[in-house]
Tab-separated table of C-alpha atoms in Angstrom:
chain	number	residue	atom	x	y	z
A	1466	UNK	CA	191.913	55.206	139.398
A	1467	UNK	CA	192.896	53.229	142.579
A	1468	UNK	CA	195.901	50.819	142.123
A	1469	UNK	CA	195.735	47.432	144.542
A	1470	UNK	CA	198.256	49.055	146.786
A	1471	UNK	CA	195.700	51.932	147.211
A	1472	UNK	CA	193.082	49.118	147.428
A	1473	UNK	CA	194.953	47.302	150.009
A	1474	UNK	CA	196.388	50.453	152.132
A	1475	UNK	CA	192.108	51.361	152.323
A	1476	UNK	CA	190.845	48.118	153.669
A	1477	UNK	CA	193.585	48.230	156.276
A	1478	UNK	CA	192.320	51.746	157.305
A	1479	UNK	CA	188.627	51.083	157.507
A	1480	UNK	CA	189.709	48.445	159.826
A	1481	UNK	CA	191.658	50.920	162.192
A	1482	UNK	CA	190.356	53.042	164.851
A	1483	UNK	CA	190.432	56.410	163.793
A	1484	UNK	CA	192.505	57.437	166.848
A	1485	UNK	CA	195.123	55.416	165.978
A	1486	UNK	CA	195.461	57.337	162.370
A	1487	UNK	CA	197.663	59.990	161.284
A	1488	UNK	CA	196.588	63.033	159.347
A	1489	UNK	CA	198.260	61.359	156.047
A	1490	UNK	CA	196.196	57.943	156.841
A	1491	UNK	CA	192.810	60.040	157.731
A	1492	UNK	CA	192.960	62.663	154.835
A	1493	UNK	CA	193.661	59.194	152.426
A	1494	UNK	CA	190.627	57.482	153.824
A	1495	UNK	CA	187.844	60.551	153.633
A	1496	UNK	CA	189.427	61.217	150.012
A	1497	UNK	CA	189.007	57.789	148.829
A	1498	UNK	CA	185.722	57.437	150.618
A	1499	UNK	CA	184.409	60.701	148.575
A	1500	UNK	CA	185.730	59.708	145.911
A	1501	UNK	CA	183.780	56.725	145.854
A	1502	UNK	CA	180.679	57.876	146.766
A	1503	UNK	CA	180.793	60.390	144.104
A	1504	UNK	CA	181.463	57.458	141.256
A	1505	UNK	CA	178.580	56.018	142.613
A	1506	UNK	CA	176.260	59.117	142.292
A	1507	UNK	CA	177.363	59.444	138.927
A	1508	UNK	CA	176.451	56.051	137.564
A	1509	UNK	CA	173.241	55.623	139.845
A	1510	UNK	CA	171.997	59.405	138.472
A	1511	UNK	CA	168.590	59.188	136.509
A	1512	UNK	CA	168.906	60.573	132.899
A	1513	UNK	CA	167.125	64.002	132.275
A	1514	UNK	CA	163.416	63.072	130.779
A	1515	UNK	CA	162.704	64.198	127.316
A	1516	UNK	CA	160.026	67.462	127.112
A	1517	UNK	CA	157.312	66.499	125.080
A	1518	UNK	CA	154.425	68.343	123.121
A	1519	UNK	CA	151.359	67.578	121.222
A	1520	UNK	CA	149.838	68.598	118.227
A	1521	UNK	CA	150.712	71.964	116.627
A	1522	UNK	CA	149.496	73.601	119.356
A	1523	UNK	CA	152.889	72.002	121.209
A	1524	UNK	CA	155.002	73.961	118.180
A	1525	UNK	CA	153.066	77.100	118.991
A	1526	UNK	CA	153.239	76.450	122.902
A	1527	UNK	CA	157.129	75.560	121.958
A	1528	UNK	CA	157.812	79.194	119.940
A	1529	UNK	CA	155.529	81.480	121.345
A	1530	UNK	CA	153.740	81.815	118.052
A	1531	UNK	CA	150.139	81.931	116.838
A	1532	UNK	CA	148.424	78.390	115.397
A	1533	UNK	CA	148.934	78.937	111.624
A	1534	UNK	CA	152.872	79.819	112.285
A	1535	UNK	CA	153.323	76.686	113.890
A	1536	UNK	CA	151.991	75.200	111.329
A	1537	UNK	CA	154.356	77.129	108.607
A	1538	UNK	CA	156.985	75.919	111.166
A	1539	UNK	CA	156.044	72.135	111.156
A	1540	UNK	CA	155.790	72.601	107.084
A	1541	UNK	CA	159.144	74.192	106.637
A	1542	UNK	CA	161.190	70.698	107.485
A	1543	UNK	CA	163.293	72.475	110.184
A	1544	UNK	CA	161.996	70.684	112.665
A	1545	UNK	CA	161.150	67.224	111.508
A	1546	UNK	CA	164.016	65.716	113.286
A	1547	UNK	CA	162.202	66.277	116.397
A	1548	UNK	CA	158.493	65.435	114.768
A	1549	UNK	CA	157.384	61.789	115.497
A	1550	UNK	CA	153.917	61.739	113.905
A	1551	UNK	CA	151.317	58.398	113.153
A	1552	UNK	CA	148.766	59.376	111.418
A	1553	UNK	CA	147.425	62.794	113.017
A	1554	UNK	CA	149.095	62.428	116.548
A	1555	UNK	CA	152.165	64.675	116.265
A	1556	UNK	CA	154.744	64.674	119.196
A	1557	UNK	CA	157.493	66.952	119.427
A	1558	UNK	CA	160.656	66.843	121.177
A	1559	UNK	CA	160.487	70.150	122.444
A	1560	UNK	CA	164.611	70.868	123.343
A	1561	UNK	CA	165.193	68.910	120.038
A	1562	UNK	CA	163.169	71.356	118.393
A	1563	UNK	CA	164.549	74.607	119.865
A	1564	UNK	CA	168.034	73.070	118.973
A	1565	UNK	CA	167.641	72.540	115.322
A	1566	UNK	CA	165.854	75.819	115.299
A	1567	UNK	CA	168.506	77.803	116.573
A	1568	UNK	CA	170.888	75.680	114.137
A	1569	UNK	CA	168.521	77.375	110.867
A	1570	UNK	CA	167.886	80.567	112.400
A	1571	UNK	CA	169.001	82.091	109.511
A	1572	UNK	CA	166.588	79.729	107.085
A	1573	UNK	CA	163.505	80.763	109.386
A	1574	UNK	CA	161.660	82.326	107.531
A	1575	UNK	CA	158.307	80.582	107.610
A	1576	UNK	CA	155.972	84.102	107.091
């Protein structure tokens, strides 16, 4: 966190020539300009899209498993966290589902 003495001490340096700064003054301006630019990369950084699927086909496509496993899969509950379905459109969150699979990997069992 900058203080206002930090605050103040920086606008007086962007108004200097850099000849007229000291190693202490320089290395305190390129820090604090860094710093700031980084802050601003992390707010201004797009959120990581969601990987959907469709259909049981997705689940299969997801797990690397034949049709009718998928479907066993989709049956067993493990998953439905990550199931939003409306009448026979099914869309899977497809990291959603690897996660709560690999929380029951013990319960999978679907054969």
């Amino acid at each position: 966190m900058t203080t206002t003495n930090d605050s103040l001490k920086l606008a007086e340096l962007l108004k200097t020539p850099i000849c007229k700064m000291d190693g202490e003054e320089l290395a305190f301006l390129i820090t604090s300009i860094t710093s700031n630019q980084q802050a601003q990369m992390l707010l201004t950084q797009p959120k990581q899209e969601e990987h959907n699927v469709y259909g049981i086909a997705g689940i299969a496509q997801i797990f690397g498993c034949s049709i009718p496993t998928a479907s066993r899969i989709k049956k067993s509950g493990i998953i439905n966290d990550a199931i939003t379905q409306v009448g026979r459109k099914i869309v899977v969150n497809a990291d959603k589902a690897l996660e709560l699979a690999s929380k029951h990997k013990n319960n999978f069992n679907v054969a």
